[in-house]
Short mmCIF file of C-alpha atoms in Angstrom, two decimals:
data_model
loop_
_atom_site.label_atom_id
_atom_site.label_comp_id
_atom_site.label_asym_id
_atom_site.label_seq_id
_atom_site.Cartn_x
_atom_site.Cartn_y
_atom_site.Cartn_z
CA UNK A 1 53.33 17.66 -39.81
CA UNK A 2 49.89 18.67 -38.76
CA UNK A 3 49.66 18.32 -34.99
CA UNK A 4 46.19 19.79 -34.48
CA UNK A 5 44.95 16.35 -33.48
CA UNK A 6 47.49 16.29 -30.64
CA UNK A 7 46.29 19.63 -29.29
CA UNK A 8 42.77 18.28 -29.72
CA UNK A 9 43.57 15.21 -27.65
CA UNK A 10 45.37 17.21 -24.93
CA UNK A 11 42.63 19.85 -24.84
CA UNK A 12 40.06 17.07 -24.70
CA UNK A 13 41.78 15.58 -21.65
CA UNK A 14 41.63 19.02 -19.99
CA UNK A 15 37.93 19.37 -20.88
CA UNK A 16 37.24 15.91 -19.46
CA UNK A 17 39.14 16.83 -16.29
CA UNK A 18 36.89 19.86 -15.85
CA UNK A 19 33.83 17.64 -16.25
CA UNK A 20 35.25 15.11 -13.79
CA UNK A 21 35.83 17.82 -11.16
CA UNK A 22 32.31 19.21 -11.62
CA UNK A 23 30.82 15.72 -11.30
CA UNK A 24 32.86 14.41 -8.37
CA UNK A 25 33.13 17.63 -6.32
CA UNK A 26 29.83 19.37 -7.08
CA UNK A 27 27.81 16.34 -8.18
CA UNK A 28 26.74 18.06 -11.37
CA UNK A 29 26.80 17.42 -15.10
CA UNK A 30 28.99 19.93 -16.94
CA UNK A 31 26.60 21.48 -19.44
CA UNK A 32 26.98 25.07 -20.60
CA UNK A 33 23.65 24.99 -22.46
CA UNK A 34 21.90 23.97 -19.26
CA UNK A 35 23.80 26.56 -17.23
CA UNK A 36 22.91 29.39 -19.60
CA UNK A 37 19.33 28.13 -20.06
CA UNK A 38 18.78 27.73 -16.33
CA UNK A 39 20.05 31.24 -15.68
CA UNK A 40 17.85 32.62 -18.47
CA UNK A 41 14.50 30.99 -17.72
CA UNK A 42 15.01 30.78 -13.97
CA UNK A 43 14.91 26.98 -13.82
CA UNK A 44 18.23 27.08 -11.98
CA UNK A 45 19.81 30.36 -10.92
CA UNK A 46 22.08 28.81 -8.30
CA UNK A 47 25.47 30.31 -7.45
CA UNK A 48 27.04 27.22 -9.03
CA UNK A 49 25.57 28.05 -12.41
CA UNK A 50 26.81 31.63 -12.16
CA UNK A 51 30.23 30.41 -11.02
CA UNK A 52 30.60 27.92 -13.84
CA UNK A 53 29.67 30.44 -16.54
CA UNK A 54 31.88 33.11 -14.93
CA UNK A 55 34.90 30.77 -14.95
CA UNK A 56 34.22 29.72 -18.53
CA UNK A 57 34.10 33.34 -19.72
CA UNK A 58 36.93 34.62 -17.49
CA UNK A 59 39.62 32.09 -18.44
CA UNK A 60 39.70 32.87 -22.18
CA UNK A 61 39.33 36.59 -21.39
CA UNK A 62 42.41 36.41 -19.14
CA UNK A 63 44.31 34.38 -21.73
CA UNK A 64 43.48 36.93 -24.41
CA UNK A 65 45.29 39.57 -22.35
CA UNK A 66 48.48 37.52 -22.49
CA UNK A 67 48.43 35.81 -25.86
CA UNK A 68 46.96 37.10 -29.10
CA UNK A 69 43.57 35.49 -29.72
CA UNK A 70 41.00 36.23 -32.33
CA UNK A 71 37.71 34.89 -33.52
CA UNK A 72 37.29 33.25 -36.90
CA UNK A 73 33.52 33.34 -36.77
CA UNK A 74 31.87 34.74 -39.88
CA UNK A 75 30.78 38.35 -39.70
CA UNK A 76 27.32 37.97 -41.25
CA UNK A 77 25.16 39.03 -38.33
CA UNK A 78 22.01 37.39 -39.72
CA UNK A 79 23.81 34.02 -39.87
CA UNK A 80 25.04 34.52 -36.30
CA UNK A 81 21.54 35.39 -35.05
CA UNK A 82 19.84 32.47 -36.82
CA UNK A 83 22.61 30.08 -35.73
CA UNK A 84 22.43 31.33 -32.14
CA UNK A 85 18.65 30.95 -32.01
CA UNK A 86 18.88 27.39 -33.38
CA UNK A 87 21.67 26.38 -30.98
CA UNK A 88 20.02 27.97 -27.93
CA UNK A 89 16.54 26.64 -28.74
CA UNK A 90 17.73 23.19 -29.79
CA UNK A 91 20.07 22.48 -26.90
CA UNK A 92 17.54 23.69 -24.34
CA UNK A 93 14.76 21.61 -25.87
CA UNK A 94 17.00 18.52 -26.07
CA UNK A 95 18.31 19.25 -22.57
CA UNK A 96 21.97 19.17 -23.54
CA UNK A 97 24.70 19.93 -26.02
CA UNK A 98 28.13 18.66 -27.03
CA UNK A 99 29.19 18.80 -23.40
CA UNK A 100 26.21 17.45 -21.44
CA UNK A 101 24.96 14.89 -23.97
CA UNK A 102 28.34 14.39 -25.67
CA UNK A 103 31.22 14.41 -23.19
CA UNK A 104 29.22 13.64 -20.02
CA UNK A 105 26.48 11.46 -21.58
CA UNK A 106 28.44 9.21 -23.93
CA UNK A 107 31.13 8.58 -21.27
CA UNK A 108 28.47 6.97 -19.02
CA UNK A 109 26.87 5.23 -22.02
CA UNK A 110 23.64 7.19 -21.57
CA UNK A 111 21.24 6.14 -24.36
CA UNK A 112 19.81 9.67 -24.57
CA UNK A 113 23.31 11.16 -24.76
CA UNK A 114 24.33 8.78 -27.54
CA UNK A 115 21.13 9.34 -29.56
CA UNK A 116 21.31 13.14 -29.12
CA UNK A 117 24.97 13.22 -30.14
CA UNK A 118 24.39 11.09 -33.23
CA UNK A 119 21.51 13.41 -34.15
CA UNK A 120 23.32 16.74 -33.81
CA UNK A 121 26.47 15.48 -35.53
CA UNK A 122 24.41 13.90 -38.32
CA UNK A 123 22.23 17.00 -38.75
CA UNK A 124 25.33 19.20 -38.67
CA UNK A 125 26.99 17.17 -41.42
CA UNK A 126 23.86 17.24 -43.60
CA UNK A 127 23.35 20.99 -43.14
CA UNK A 128 27.04 21.68 -43.75
CA UNK A 129 26.98 19.63 -46.95
CA UNK A 130 23.86 21.39 -48.24
CA UNK A 131 25.00 24.91 -47.32
CA UNK A 132 28.61 24.61 -48.45
CA UNK A 133 28.57 22.17 -51.34
CA UNK A 134 25.08 22.43 -52.81
CA UNK A 135 24.21 26.09 -52.16
CA UNK A 136 27.74 27.49 -51.99
CA UNK A 137 27.04 29.39 -48.75
CA UNK A 138 29.31 29.60 -45.63
CA UNK B 1 30.82 29.27 -1.26
CA UNK B 2 32.97 26.18 -1.93
CA UNK B 3 30.41 24.95 -4.43
CA UNK B 4 30.60 28.23 -6.34
CA UNK B 5 34.41 28.25 -6.25
CA UNK B 6 34.72 24.72 -7.60
CA UNK B 7 32.08 25.46 -10.23
CA UNK B 8 34.14 28.47 -11.34
CA UNK B 9 37.28 26.31 -11.33
CA UNK B 10 35.58 23.69 -13.50
CA UNK B 11 34.38 26.44 -15.85
CA UNK B 12 37.89 27.91 -16.07
CA UNK B 13 39.51 24.53 -16.78
CA UNK B 14 36.80 23.84 -19.36
CA UNK B 15 37.62 27.17 -21.02
CA UNK B 16 41.33 26.32 -21.01
CA UNK B 17 40.63 22.95 -22.62
CA UNK B 18 38.44 24.53 -25.29
CA UNK B 19 41.22 26.98 -26.20
CA UNK B 20 43.97 24.34 -26.16
CA UNK B 21 41.95 21.90 -28.25
CA UNK B 22 41.18 24.49 -30.93
CA UNK B 23 37.42 24.20 -30.32
CA UNK B 24 37.18 27.97 -29.95
CA UNK B 25 38.14 28.13 -33.64
CA UNK B 26 34.82 27.90 -35.47
CA UNK B 27 36.62 26.86 -38.69
CA UNK B 28 37.91 23.70 -37.04
CA UNK B 29 34.43 22.72 -35.85
CA UNK B 30 32.84 23.44 -39.23
CA UNK B 31 35.69 21.46 -40.81
CA UNK B 32 34.69 18.40 -38.77
CA UNK B 33 31.14 18.62 -40.08
CA UNK B 34 32.36 19.12 -43.66
CA UNK B 35 32.74 15.47 -44.62
CA UNK B 36 32.69 16.22 -48.37
CA UNK B 37 35.29 19.00 -48.11
CA UNK B 38 38.63 19.37 -46.33
CA UNK B 39 37.53 17.17 -43.42
CA UNK B 40 39.12 18.14 -40.10
CA UNK B 41 39.10 15.26 -37.57
CA UNK B 42 40.29 17.38 -34.59
CA UNK B 43 36.87 17.40 -32.89
CA UNK B 44 36.86 13.59 -32.78
CA UNK B 45 40.18 13.65 -30.90
CA UNK B 46 38.80 16.27 -28.50
CA UNK B 47 35.74 14.13 -27.75
CA UNK B 48 37.88 11.01 -27.40
CA UNK B 49 40.29 12.76 -25.04
CA UNK B 50 37.48 14.21 -22.93
CA UNK B 51 35.83 10.78 -22.56
CA UNK B 52 38.86 9.37 -20.69
CA UNK B 53 38.73 11.46 -17.48
CA UNK B 54 34.91 11.51 -17.63
CA UNK B 55 34.59 7.72 -17.91
CA UNK B 56 36.93 7.36 -14.91
CA UNK B 57 34.91 9.96 -12.99
CA UNK B 58 31.64 8.05 -13.63
CA UNK B 59 33.27 4.86 -12.31
CA UNK B 60 34.46 6.68 -9.19
CA UNK B 61 31.01 8.23 -8.76
CA UNK B 62 29.41 4.77 -8.96
CA UNK B 63 31.43 3.69 -5.90
CA UNK B 64 30.54 6.76 -3.87
CA UNK B 65 27.14 7.69 -2.50
CA UNK B 66 27.63 11.43 -2.52
CA UNK B 67 29.73 14.12 -4.19
CA UNK B 68 32.70 15.56 -2.28
CA UNK B 69 30.71 18.67 -1.35
CA UNK B 70 27.60 16.63 -0.63
CA UNK B 71 24.50 15.82 -2.63
CA UNK B 72 23.78 12.82 -4.80
CA UNK B 73 25.09 12.21 -8.29
CA UNK B 74 22.78 12.81 -11.25
CA UNK B 75 20.77 9.68 -12.05
CA UNK B 76 20.89 8.17 -15.52
CA UNK B 77 17.96 9.66 -17.43
CA UNK B 78 15.41 7.08 -18.60
CA UNK B 79 15.90 6.18 -22.28
CA UNK B 80 13.12 8.34 -23.68
CA UNK B 81 13.65 9.40 -27.29
CA UNK B 82 10.97 12.01 -27.79
CA UNK B 83 10.54 14.85 -30.26
CA UNK B 84 12.25 17.29 -27.88
CA UNK B 85 15.44 15.22 -27.86
CA UNK B 86 15.55 14.46 -31.58
CA UNK B 87 14.12 17.72 -32.94
CA UNK B 88 16.11 19.84 -30.50
CA UNK B 89 19.35 18.06 -31.33
CA UNK B 90 18.68 18.39 -35.07
CA UNK B 91 18.05 22.16 -34.67
CA UNK B 92 21.24 22.42 -32.63
CA UNK B 93 23.20 20.57 -35.33
CA UNK B 94 21.91 22.97 -38.00
CA UNK B 95 22.95 26.07 -36.02
CA UNK B 96 26.27 24.41 -35.18
CA UNK B 97 27.04 23.85 -38.88
CA UNK B 98 25.90 27.36 -39.79
CA UNK B 99 28.24 29.10 -37.34
CA UNK B 100 30.74 26.60 -35.90
CA UNK B 101 29.58 27.54 -32.39
CA UNK B 102 28.21 25.20 -29.74
CA UNK B 103 27.28 26.59 -26.31
CA UNK B 104 30.63 26.07 -24.49
CA UNK B 105 32.92 27.65 -27.08
CA UNK B 106 30.32 30.38 -27.68
CA UNK B 107 30.41 31.41 -23.99
CA UNK B 108 34.22 31.14 -24.01
CA UNK B 109 34.35 33.43 -27.03
CA UNK B 110 32.74 36.24 -25.00
CA UNK B 111 36.21 36.79 -23.58
CA UNK B 112 37.94 37.37 -26.91
CA UNK B 113 35.46 36.87 -29.72
CA UNK B 114 34.55 40.47 -30.47
CA UNK B 115 31.02 41.35 -31.47
CA UNK B 116 30.42 38.03 -33.25
CA UNK B 117 30.58 36.08 -29.98
CA UNK B 118 28.35 38.62 -28.29
CA UNK B 119 25.68 38.51 -31.02
CA UNK B 120 25.73 34.71 -31.09
CA UNK B 121 25.42 34.33 -27.29
CA UNK B 122 22.60 36.91 -27.14
CA UNK B 123 20.70 34.98 -29.83
CA UNK B 124 21.48 31.69 -28.08
CA UNK B 125 20.09 33.03 -24.79
CA UNK B 126 16.96 34.14 -26.64
CA UNK B 127 16.63 30.72 -28.25
CA UNK B 128 16.89 29.04 -24.84
CA UNK B 129 14.02 31.23 -23.58
CA UNK B 130 11.89 30.26 -26.60
CA UNK B 131 12.37 26.59 -25.69
CA UNK B 132 11.34 27.06 -22.05
CA UNK B 133 7.55 26.61 -22.55
CA UNK B 134 8.12 23.42 -24.56
CA UNK B 135 10.32 21.70 -21.98
CA UNK B 136 8.96 18.92 -19.82
#
């Protein structure tokens, strides 16, 4: 039986717990796009932003030392660069990603979070359909 | 110092959740967006699971005036649906479908994702800088 959904649910609970800690203890929205963007353009270079990104990078790095982990990302560098530019530009412009608008926004019934999430999921499904099923890419 | 430590803790737990949920596997994420192919519903379970502690946390926050380490909670943003929100989210969705990376899993992949994660995050950081002059 496929139990990926169960790991998804459990992992989701862990992700939500991280967001709950960041909100209740630090009073902040958990948003990696905002953390990275703030560090990049100088809008927010607080120690908190550094700390959050450091923890997010360090945990999988530590896990990879103990259990075998690998990436399944495609190895076409042009696709990675274009995708990275779109994700970085889009999430910064929209002021949030799957975490800030999705997990943190929808859970407080934020209209902007709900609209943003419907937009990126919808756009993602359209682009996936065109690239994979109409053009035979990715 | 405490603020930084708890931020790092939240980041680490977030990273753990991303690994456990399979969201660091770009194939799983692309599978969720592939509604006309072998659709993979895992991402919906991840979002659903994450909503539970977050919804409780927002209720707790509503009863408190300040966060544990001080400072107010973020106010609900006014419902403004401008081009930045819609266009930015659409661009994000396109890049998400193209690669299977969103910002959290992309940063997490720096720890194990080889050169692909590195290239993606570098491009993502550049993209964020390009958006800076357009932000309000």
